[in-house]
Coordinates of C-alpha atoms in Angstrom, one line a residue:
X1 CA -13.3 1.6 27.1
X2 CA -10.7 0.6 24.3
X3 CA -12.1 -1.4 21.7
X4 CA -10.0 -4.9 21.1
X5 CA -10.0 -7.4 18.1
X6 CA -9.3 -11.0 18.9
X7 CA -7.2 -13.2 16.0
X8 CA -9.2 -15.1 13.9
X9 CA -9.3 -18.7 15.7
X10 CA -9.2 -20.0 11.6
X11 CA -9.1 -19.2 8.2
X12 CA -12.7 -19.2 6.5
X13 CA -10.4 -19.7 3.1
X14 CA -13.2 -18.6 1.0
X15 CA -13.8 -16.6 -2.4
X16 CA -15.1 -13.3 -1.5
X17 CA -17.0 -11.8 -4.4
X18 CA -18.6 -8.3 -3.8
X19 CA -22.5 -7.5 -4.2
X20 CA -23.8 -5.7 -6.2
X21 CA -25.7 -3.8 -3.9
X22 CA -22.2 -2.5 -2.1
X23 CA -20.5 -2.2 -5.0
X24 CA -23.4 -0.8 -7.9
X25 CA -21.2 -2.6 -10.6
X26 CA -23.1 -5.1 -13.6
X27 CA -26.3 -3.1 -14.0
X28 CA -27.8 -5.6 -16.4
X29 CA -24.2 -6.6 -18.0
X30 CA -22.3 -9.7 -16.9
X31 CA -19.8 -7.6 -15.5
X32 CA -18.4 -8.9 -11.9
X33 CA -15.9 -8.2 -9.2
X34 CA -14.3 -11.5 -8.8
X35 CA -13.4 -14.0 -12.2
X36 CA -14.4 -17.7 -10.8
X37 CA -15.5 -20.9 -12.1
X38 CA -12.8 -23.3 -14.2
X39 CA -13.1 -26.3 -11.8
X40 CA -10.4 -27.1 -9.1
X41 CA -7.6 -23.8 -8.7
X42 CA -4.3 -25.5 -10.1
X43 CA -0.3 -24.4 -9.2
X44 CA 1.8 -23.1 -11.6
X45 CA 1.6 -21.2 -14.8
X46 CA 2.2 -17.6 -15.9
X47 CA 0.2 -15.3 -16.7
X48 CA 0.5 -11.9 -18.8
X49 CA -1.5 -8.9 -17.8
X50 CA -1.4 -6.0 -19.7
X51 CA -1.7 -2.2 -18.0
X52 CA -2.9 0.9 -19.8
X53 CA -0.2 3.0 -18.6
X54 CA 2.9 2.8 -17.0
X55 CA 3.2 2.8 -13.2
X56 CA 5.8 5.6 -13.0
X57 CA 6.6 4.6 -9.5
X58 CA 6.0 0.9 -8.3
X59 CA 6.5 2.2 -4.6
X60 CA 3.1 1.7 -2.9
X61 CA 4.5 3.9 -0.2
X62 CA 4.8 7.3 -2.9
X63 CA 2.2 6.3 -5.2
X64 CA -1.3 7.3 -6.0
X65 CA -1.7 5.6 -9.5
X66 CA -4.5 2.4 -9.6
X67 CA -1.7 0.9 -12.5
X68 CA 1.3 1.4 -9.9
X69 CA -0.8 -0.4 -6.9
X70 CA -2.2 -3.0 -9.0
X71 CA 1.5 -4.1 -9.6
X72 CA 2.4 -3.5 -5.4
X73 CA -0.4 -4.9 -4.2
X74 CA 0.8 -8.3 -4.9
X75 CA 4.4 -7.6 -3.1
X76 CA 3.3 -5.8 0.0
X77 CA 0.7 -6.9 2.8
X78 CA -1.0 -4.7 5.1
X79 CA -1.5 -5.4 9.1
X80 CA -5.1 -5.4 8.4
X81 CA -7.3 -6.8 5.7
X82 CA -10.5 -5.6 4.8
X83 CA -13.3 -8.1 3.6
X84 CA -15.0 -6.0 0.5
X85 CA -18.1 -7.6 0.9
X86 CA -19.0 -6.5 4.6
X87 CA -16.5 -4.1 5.3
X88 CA -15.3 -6.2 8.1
X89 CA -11.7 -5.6 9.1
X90 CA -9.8 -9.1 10.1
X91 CA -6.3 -10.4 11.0
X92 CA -3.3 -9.8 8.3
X93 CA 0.0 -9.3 9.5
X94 CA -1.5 -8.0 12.6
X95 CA -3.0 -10.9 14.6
X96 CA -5.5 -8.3 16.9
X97 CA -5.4 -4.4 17.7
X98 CA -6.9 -2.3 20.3
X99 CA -8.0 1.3 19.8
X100 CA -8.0 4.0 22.5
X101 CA -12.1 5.9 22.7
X102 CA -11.2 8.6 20.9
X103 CA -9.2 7.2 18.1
X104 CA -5.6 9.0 18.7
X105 CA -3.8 5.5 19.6
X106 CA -3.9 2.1 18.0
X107 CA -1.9 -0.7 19.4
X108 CA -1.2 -4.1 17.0
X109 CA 0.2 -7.3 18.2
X110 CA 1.8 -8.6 15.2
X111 CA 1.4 -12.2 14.1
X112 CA 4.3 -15.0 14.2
X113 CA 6.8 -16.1 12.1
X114 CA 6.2 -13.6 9.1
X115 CA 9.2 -12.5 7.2
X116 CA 10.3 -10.7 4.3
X117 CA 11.0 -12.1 1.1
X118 CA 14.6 -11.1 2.2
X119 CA 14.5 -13.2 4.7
X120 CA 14.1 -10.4 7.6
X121 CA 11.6 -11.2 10.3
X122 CA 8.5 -8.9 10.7
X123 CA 8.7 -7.1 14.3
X124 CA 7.7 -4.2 15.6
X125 CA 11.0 -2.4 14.6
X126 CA 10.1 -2.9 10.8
X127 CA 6.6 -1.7 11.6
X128 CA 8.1 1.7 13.2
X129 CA 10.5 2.0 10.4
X130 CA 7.4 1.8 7.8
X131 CA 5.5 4.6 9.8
X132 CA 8.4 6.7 10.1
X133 CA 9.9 6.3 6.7
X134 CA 6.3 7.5 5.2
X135 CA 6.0 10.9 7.7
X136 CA 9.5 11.7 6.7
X137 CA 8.4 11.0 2.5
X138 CA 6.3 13.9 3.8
X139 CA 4.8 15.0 0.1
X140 CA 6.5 12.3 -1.7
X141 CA 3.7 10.0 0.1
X142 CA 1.0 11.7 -1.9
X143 CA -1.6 9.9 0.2
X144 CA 0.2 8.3 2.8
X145 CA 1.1 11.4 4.2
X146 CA -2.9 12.7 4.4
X147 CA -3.5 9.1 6.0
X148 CA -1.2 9.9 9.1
X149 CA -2.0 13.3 9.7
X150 CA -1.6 14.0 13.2
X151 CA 0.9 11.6 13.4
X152 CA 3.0 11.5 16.7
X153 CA 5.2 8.3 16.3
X154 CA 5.3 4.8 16.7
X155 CA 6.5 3.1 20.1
X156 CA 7.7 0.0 20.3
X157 CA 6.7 -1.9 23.4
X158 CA 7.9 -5.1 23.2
X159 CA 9.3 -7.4 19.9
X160 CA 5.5 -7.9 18.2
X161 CA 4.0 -5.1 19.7
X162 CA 3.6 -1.3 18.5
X163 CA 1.2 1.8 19.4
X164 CA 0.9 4.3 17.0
X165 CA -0.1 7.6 18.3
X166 CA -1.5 10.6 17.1
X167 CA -2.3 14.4 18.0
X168 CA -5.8 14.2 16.9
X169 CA -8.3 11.5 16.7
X170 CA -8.0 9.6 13.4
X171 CA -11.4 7.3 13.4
X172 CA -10.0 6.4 9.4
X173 CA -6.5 4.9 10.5
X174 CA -7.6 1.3 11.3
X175 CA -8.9 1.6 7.0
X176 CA -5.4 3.2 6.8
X177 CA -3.8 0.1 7.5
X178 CA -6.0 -1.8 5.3
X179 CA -4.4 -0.6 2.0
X180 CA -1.0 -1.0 0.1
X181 CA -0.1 2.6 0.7
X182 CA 1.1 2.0 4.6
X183 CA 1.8 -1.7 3.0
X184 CA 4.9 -3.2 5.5
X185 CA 8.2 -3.1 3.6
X186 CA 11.5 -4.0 4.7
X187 CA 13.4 -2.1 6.9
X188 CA 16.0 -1.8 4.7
X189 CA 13.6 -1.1 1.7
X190 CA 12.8 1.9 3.9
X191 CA 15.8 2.7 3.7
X192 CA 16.4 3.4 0.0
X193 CA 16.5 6.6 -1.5
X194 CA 12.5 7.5 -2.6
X195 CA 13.9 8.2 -6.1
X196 CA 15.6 4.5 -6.6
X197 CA 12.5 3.0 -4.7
X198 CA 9.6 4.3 -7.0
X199 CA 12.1 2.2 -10.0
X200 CA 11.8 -1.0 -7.8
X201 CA 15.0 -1.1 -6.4
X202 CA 15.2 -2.8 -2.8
X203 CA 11.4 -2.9 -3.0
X204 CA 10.6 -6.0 -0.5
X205 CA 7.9 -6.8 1.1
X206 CA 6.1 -10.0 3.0
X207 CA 3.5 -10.7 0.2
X208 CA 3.1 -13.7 -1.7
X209 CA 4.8 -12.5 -5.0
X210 CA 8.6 -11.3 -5.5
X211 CA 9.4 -8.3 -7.6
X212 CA 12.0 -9.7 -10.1
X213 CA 12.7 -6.2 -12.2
X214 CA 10.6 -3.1 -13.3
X215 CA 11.4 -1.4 -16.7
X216 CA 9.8 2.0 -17.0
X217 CA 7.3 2.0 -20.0
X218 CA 7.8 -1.7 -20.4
X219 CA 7.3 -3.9 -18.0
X220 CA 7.2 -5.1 -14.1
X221 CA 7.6 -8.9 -13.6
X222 CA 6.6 -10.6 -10.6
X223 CA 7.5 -14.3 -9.6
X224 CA 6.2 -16.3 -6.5
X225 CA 7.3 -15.8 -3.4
X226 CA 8.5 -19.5 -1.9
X227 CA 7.1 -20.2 1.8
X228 CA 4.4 -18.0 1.7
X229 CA 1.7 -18.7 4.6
X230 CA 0.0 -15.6 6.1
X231 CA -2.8 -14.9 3.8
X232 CA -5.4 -13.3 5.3
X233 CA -8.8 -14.8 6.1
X234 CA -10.2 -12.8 3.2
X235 CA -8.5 -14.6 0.7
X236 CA -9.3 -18.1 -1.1
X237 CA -7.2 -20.4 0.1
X238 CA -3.9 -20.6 2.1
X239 CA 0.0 -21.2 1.4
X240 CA 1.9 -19.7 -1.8
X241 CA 0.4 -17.9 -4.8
X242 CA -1.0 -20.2 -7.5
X243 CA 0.5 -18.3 -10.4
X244 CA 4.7 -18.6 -10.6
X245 CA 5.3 -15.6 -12.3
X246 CA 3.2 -12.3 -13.8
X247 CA 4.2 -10.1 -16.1
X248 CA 3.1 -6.6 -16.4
X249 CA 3.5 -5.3 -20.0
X250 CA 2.8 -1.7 -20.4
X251 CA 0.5 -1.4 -23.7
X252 CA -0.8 2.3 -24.0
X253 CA -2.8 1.5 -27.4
X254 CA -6.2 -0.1 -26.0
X255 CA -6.9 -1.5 -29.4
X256 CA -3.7 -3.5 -29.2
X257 CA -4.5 -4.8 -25.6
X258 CA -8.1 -6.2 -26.6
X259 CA -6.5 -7.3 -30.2
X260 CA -3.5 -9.1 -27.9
X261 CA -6.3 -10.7 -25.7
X262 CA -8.2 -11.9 -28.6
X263 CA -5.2 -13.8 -30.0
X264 CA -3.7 -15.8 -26.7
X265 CA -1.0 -12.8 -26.9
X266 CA -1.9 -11.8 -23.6
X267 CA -3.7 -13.5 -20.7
X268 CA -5.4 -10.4 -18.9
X269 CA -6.2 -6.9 -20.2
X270 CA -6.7 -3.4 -17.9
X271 CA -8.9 -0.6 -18.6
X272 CA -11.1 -2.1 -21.8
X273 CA -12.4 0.7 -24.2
X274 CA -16.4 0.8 -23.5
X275 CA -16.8 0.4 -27.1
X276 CA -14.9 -2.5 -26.7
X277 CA -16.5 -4.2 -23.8
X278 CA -20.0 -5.7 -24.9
X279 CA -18.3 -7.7 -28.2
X280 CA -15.5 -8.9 -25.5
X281 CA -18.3 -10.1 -23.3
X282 CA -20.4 -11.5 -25.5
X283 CA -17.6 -13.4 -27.6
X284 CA -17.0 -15.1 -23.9
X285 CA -14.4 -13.1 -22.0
X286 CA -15.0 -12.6 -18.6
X287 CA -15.2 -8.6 -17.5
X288 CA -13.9 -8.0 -14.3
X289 CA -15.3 -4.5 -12.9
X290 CA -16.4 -2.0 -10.1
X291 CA -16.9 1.1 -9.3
X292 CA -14.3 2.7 -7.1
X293 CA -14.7 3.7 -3.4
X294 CA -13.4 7.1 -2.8
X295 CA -14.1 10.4 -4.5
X296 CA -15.4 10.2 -8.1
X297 CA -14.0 11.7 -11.0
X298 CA -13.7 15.0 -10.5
X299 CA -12.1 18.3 -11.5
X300 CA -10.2 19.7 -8.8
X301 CA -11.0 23.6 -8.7
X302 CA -8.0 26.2 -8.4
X303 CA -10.7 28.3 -5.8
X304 CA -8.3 31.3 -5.4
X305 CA -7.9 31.7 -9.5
X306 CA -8.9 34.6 -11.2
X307 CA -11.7 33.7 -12.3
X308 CA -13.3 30.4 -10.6
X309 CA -12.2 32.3 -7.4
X310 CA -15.9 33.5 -7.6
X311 CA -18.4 31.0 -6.2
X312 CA -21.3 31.8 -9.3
X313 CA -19.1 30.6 -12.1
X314 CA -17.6 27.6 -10.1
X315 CA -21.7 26.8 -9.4
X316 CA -22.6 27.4 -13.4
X317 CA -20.0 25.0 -14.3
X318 CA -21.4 22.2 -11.9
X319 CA -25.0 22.6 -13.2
X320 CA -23.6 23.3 -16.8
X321 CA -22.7 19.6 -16.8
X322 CA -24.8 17.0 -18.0
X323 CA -23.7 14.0 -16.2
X324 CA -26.2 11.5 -17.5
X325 CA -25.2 12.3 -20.9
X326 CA -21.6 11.6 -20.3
X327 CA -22.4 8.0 -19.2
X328 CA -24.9 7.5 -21.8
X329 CA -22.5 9.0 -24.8
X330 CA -19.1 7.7 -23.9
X331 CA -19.5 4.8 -21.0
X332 CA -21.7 2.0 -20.4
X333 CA -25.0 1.2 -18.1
X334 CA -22.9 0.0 -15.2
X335 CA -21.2 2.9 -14.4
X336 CA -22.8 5.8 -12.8
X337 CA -23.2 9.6 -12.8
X338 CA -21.6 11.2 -10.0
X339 CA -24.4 11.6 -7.1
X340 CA -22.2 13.2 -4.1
X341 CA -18.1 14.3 -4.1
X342 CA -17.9 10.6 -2.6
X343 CA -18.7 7.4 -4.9
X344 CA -21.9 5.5 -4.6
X345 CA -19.1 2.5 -3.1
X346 CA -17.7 4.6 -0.2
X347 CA -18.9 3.9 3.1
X348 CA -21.1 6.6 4.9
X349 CA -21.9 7.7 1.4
X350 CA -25.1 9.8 0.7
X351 CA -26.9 10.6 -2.2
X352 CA -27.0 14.5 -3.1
X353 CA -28.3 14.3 -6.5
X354 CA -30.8 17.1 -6.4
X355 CA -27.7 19.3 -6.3
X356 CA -25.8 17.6 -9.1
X357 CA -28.5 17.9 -11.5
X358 CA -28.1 19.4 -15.2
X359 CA -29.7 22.9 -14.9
X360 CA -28.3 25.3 -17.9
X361 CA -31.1 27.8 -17.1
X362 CA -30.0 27.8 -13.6
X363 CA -26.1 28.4 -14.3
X364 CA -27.1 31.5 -17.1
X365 CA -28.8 32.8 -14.3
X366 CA -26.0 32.6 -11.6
X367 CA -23.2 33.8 -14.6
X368 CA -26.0 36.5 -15.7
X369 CA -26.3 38.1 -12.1
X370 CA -22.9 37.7 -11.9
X371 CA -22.4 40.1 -15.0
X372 CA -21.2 37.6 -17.4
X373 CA -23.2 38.6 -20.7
X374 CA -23.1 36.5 -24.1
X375 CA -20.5 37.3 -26.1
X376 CA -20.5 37.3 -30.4
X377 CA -19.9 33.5 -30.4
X378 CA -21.8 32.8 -27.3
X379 CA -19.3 32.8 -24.8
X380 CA -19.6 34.9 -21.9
X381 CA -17.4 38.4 -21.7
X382 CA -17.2 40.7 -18.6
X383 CA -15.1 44.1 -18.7
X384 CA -13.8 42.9 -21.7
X385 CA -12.6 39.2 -20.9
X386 CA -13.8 35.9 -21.9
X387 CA -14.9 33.6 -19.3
X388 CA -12.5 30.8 -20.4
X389 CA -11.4 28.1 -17.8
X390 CA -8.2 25.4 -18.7
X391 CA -8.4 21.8 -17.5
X392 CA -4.7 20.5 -17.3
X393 CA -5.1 17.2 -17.8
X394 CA -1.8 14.5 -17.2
X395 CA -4.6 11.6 -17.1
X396 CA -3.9 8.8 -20.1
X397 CA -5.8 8.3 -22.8
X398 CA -8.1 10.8 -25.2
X399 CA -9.5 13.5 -23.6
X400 CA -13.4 12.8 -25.0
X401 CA -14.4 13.4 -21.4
X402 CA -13.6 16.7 -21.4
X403 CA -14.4 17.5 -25.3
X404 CA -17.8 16.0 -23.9
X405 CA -18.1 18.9 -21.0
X406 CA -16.8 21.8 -23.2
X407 CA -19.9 20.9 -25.7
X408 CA -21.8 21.0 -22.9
X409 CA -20.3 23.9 -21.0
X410 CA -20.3 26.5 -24.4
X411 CA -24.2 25.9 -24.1
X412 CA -24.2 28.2 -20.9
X413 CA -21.3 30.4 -22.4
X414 CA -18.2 29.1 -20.5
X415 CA -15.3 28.1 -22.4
X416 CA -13.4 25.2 -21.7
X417 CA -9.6 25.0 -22.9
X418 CA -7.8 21.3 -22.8
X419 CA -4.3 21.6 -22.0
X420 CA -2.7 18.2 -22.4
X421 CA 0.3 18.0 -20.5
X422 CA 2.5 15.2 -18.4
X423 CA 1.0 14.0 -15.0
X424 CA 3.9 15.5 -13.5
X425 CA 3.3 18.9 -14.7
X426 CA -0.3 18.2 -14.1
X427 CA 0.1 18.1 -10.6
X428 CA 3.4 20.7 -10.4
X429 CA 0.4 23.0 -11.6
X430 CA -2.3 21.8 -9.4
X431 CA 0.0 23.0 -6.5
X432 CA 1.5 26.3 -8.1
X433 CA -1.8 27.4 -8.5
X434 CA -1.5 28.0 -12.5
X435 CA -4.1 25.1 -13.5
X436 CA -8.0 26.4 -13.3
X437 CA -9.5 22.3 -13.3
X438 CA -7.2 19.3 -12.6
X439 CA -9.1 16.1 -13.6
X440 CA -8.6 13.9 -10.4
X441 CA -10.2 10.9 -8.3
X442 CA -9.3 9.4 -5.1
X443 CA -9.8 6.1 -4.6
X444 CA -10.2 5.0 -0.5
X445 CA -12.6 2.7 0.8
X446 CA -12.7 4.8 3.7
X447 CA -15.0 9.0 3.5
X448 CA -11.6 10.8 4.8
X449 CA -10.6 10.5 1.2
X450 CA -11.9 14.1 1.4
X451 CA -9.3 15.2 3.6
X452 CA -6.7 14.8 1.0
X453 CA -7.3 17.5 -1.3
X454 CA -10.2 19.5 1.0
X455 CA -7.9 19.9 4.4
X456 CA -6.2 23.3 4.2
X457 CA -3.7 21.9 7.1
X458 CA -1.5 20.3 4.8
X459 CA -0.5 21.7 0.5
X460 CA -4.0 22.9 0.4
X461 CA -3.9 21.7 -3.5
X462 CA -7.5 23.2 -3.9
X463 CA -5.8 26.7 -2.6
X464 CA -9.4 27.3 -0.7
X465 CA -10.0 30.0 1.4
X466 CA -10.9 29.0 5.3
X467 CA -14.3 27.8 5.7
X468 CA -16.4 25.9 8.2
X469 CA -15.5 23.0 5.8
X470 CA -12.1 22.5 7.9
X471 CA -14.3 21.9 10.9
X472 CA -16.7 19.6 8.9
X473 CA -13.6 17.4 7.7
X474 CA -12.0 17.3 11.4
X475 CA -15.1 16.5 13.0
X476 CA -15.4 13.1 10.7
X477 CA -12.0 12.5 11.0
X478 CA -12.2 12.5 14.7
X479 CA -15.6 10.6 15.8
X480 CA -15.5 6.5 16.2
X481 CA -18.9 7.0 16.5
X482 CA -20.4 5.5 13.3
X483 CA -23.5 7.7 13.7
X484 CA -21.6 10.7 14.8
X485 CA -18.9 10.3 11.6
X486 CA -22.2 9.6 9.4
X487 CA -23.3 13.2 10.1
X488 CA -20.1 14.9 9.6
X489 CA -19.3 13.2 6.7
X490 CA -22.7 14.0 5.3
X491 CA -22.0 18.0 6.4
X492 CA -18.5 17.9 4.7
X493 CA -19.7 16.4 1.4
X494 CA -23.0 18.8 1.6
X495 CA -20.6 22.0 1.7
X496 CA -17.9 20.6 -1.1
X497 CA -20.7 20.3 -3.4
X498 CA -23.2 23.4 -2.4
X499 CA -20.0 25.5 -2.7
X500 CA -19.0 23.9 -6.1
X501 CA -15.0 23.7 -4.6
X502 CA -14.7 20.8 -6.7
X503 CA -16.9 19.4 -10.2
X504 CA -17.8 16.3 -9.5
X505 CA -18.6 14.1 -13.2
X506 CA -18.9 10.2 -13.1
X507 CA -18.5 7.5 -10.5
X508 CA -14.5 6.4 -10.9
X509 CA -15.1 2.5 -12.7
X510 CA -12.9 0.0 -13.5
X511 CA -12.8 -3.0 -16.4
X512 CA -10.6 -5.9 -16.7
X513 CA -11.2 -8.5 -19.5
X514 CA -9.6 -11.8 -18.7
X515 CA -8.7 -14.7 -20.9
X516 CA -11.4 -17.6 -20.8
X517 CA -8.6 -19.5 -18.8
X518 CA -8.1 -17.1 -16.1
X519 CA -9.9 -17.5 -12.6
X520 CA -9.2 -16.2 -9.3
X521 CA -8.8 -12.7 -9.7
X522 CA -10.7 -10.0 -7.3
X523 CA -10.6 -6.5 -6.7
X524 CA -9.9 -6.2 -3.0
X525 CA -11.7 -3.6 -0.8
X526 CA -9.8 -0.5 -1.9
X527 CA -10.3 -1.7 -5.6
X528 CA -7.1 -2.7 -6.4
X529 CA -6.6 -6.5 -8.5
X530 CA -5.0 -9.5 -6.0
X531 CA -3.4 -12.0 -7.8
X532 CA -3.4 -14.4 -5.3
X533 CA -6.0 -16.7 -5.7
X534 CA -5.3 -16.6 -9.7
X535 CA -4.9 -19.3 -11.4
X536 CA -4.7 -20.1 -15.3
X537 CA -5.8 -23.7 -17.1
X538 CA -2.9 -23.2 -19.5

């Protein structure tokens, strides 16, 4: 029988702040997922936020980067909010859906009298248009693309009404719909060129904030979007934004950011230093973090290069890695060592620690039966050649991660080279096949994250060979079955990690300091920042 949910007779219009025990964030620090207290919310005000890096593309549609969706999030809504405290899915633009048993169609009623900040009504046309426009952005939607695999079409059966249908069972597509990456745009923001729509042009949504104009490597600026009154039952309260405008200033140099903070320069600060943090905190600025559902950070493995091709090196580098030390030497007690491919946060999650745990004697055993023999300085040499691997890295910021890992690595006799390079190059070579590690992490409140980079159907980014993986990964993908899905997804994450196709390294974490007069802000369930209950006391 197809499974149907109602509307939401009324709005519960309260602030949802995540646990602790969901999201494993605070860990003795006053750390937490949602900024509050202040007294009565107030309209009106602006408010400065400052991002790490720049967004590149502001299209939520094409992009993959937390600093892009942070700024999209607040434009575009979603036919389906989740509630990041129970996992709950509830009303958004969608008043109720139905899903077929097996999970290859899903049919929303949309909700009444939503329209786009350009005035266009929401209907099931614009819905179509969205779900079409991202199959055709085919590997220009770096995620959205993975999130409607399968995908047959839309069908529009009547004005609010649409069925989406797909080839195979997708049991993760209701989560899909959830996040700002099939976010409902305008039909004729669809209908921009990909190119002009990443730099913000036409970029219209229904959400409760208007983009005003996006300056690469400066700044996106957002101002309230008049009328606004189809929150969803997740957030705080109902009607428009608080906040009439945001501003977005791109500030690379982290010590500038907390500086900025410090002197009333800047209202809100991304990505604090973890040196940084404690003095923040204890001087009386709030830290808004988690830890990120999805895959944790990771190195992607090239599994058909010359050298990590071969299963016993890929295996010494995983147990060649202390973990613990990482988070002990360059992070702080609330974030986590990686336990499984999937974070601690992700639903279905298990914990496969006994494989991820620092064994140096075990990995010069694997590299010595593999004959890799020490070399004059300690590095490995067989027939003649070092046993160097290269981690391309495109992320921002100083690479002490990886310095970290080569300290650790040269202990077993692997050499790590860091290549610092563009992100676009970073993942031109993640695809060519010329990178050995790409340092990567998903972040999807939903386990078929690992479809995106372990699925050999679509790019096959990983370049793995076939395996019983594929089977592992379709079989979670397919079952609405929680306990079903459980034991796939435990099978899938079981063979990344046994097989060493990937390195996993630390839980993905995120944290914000805010000014003493900011309240209001929250991660939502996929970990991206909503604006829309902030407010300021200036």
């Amino acid at each position: 029988m197809a499974r149907r949910t109602p509307a939401r007779s009324r709005h519960a219009g309260i602030a949802l702040a995540v646990t602790a025990a969901l999201l494993a964030t605070g860990c003795g620090s006053g750390a937490a997922t949602t900024s509050g207290g202040g007294g009565q919310p107030r309209h009106g005000g602006e408010l400065t936020f400052a991002l790490g890096s720049d967004p590149i593309c502001i299209d939520p549609q094409q992009s993959d980067l937390t600093t892009s969706l942070n700024v999209s999030r607040q434009v575009v809504d979603s036919l389906v909010d989740q509630n990041p405290d129970t996992g709950e899915f509830v009303p958004w633009l969608a008043s109720s859906w139905k899903v077929n048993d097996d999970a290859t169609s899903y049919t929303f009623t949309l909700r009444d009298g939503v329209t786009f900040s350009d005035g266009t009504p929401l209907d099931a046309a614009a819905v179509k248009a969205n779900f079409d426009g991202v199959d055709a952005l085919g590997g220009k939607a770096i995620v959205g693309a993975t999130y409607l695999a399968g995908y047959r079409g839309t069908e529009v059966l009547d004005q609010s009404t649409v069925r989406v249908s797909f080839g195979a069972p997708n049991a993760g597509f209701l989560h899909a719909v959830s996040t700002m990456t099939l976010g409902i745009l305008s039909p004729k923001a669809v209908a921009v060129r990909p190119e002009a729509r990443c730099q913000g042009t036409g970029l219209v949504g229904t959400g409760p904030f208007v983009l005003d104009h996006y300056t690469p490597k400066q700044e996106a600026v957002l101002t309230r979007r008049t009328g606004y009154q189809w929150a969803s039952t997740v957030a705080g309260h109902q009607g428009e934004a608080y906040l009439e405008k945001i501003t977005f200033k791109v500030v690379p140099e982290a010590g500038v950011r907390t500086g900025s903070l410090r002197s009333g320069q800047l209202d809100a600060v991304a990505d604090v230093p973890s040196q940084d943090e404690p003095s923040l905190e204890s001087a009386g600025y709030p830290i808004l973090a988690r830890n990120n559902p999805g895959t944790v950070s990771e190195y992607l493995v090239n599994n058909s290069g010359p050298i990590l091709k071969e299963e016993a090196v890929r295996r010494a580098i995983l147990k060649g890695i202390n973990r613990q030390e990482i988070v002990d030497t360059l992070l702080l007690p609330r974030n986590k060592p990686a336990t499984s491919i999937l974070s601690s946060t992700t639903p279905l999650y298990s914990d496969l620690s006994p494989l991820l745990g620092h064994d140096p004697d075990g990995a010069r055993k694997l590299l010595d039966e593999a004959g890799w023999t020490p070399g004059p300085d300690g590095i490995r040499v067989r027939d003649g050649k070092r046993l160097t691997v290269e981690v391309v890295n495109g992320q921002a910021g100083k690479p002490t991660t990886h310095e970290l890992v080569a300290q650790q690595l040269a202990k077993v006799g692997v050499e790590l080279k860091i290549t610092q390079v563009s992100r676009a190059e970073m993942l031109a070579r993640l695809d060519n096949g010329t990178a050995d590690l790409v340092p990567y992490g998903l972040t999807r409140g939903d386990p078929d994250a690992l479809r995106m980079h372990f699925s050999t159907k679509r790019n096959n980014p990983l370049h793995l060979a076939a395996s019983p993986l594929e089977a592992h990964l379709d079989a979670q993908a397919a079952s609405p079955d929680k306990a079903q899905r459980q034991a796939a997804v435990d099978q899938a994450a079981r063979y990344i990690v046994e097989h060493a196709l990937a390195i996993p390294l630390v839980e993905q974490s995120q944290g914000h300091a805010l000014g003493k007069h900011v309240h209001g802000l929250r991660f939502e369930a996929n970990a991206r920042l909503v604006f829309y209950d902030t407010w300021t006391e200036k």
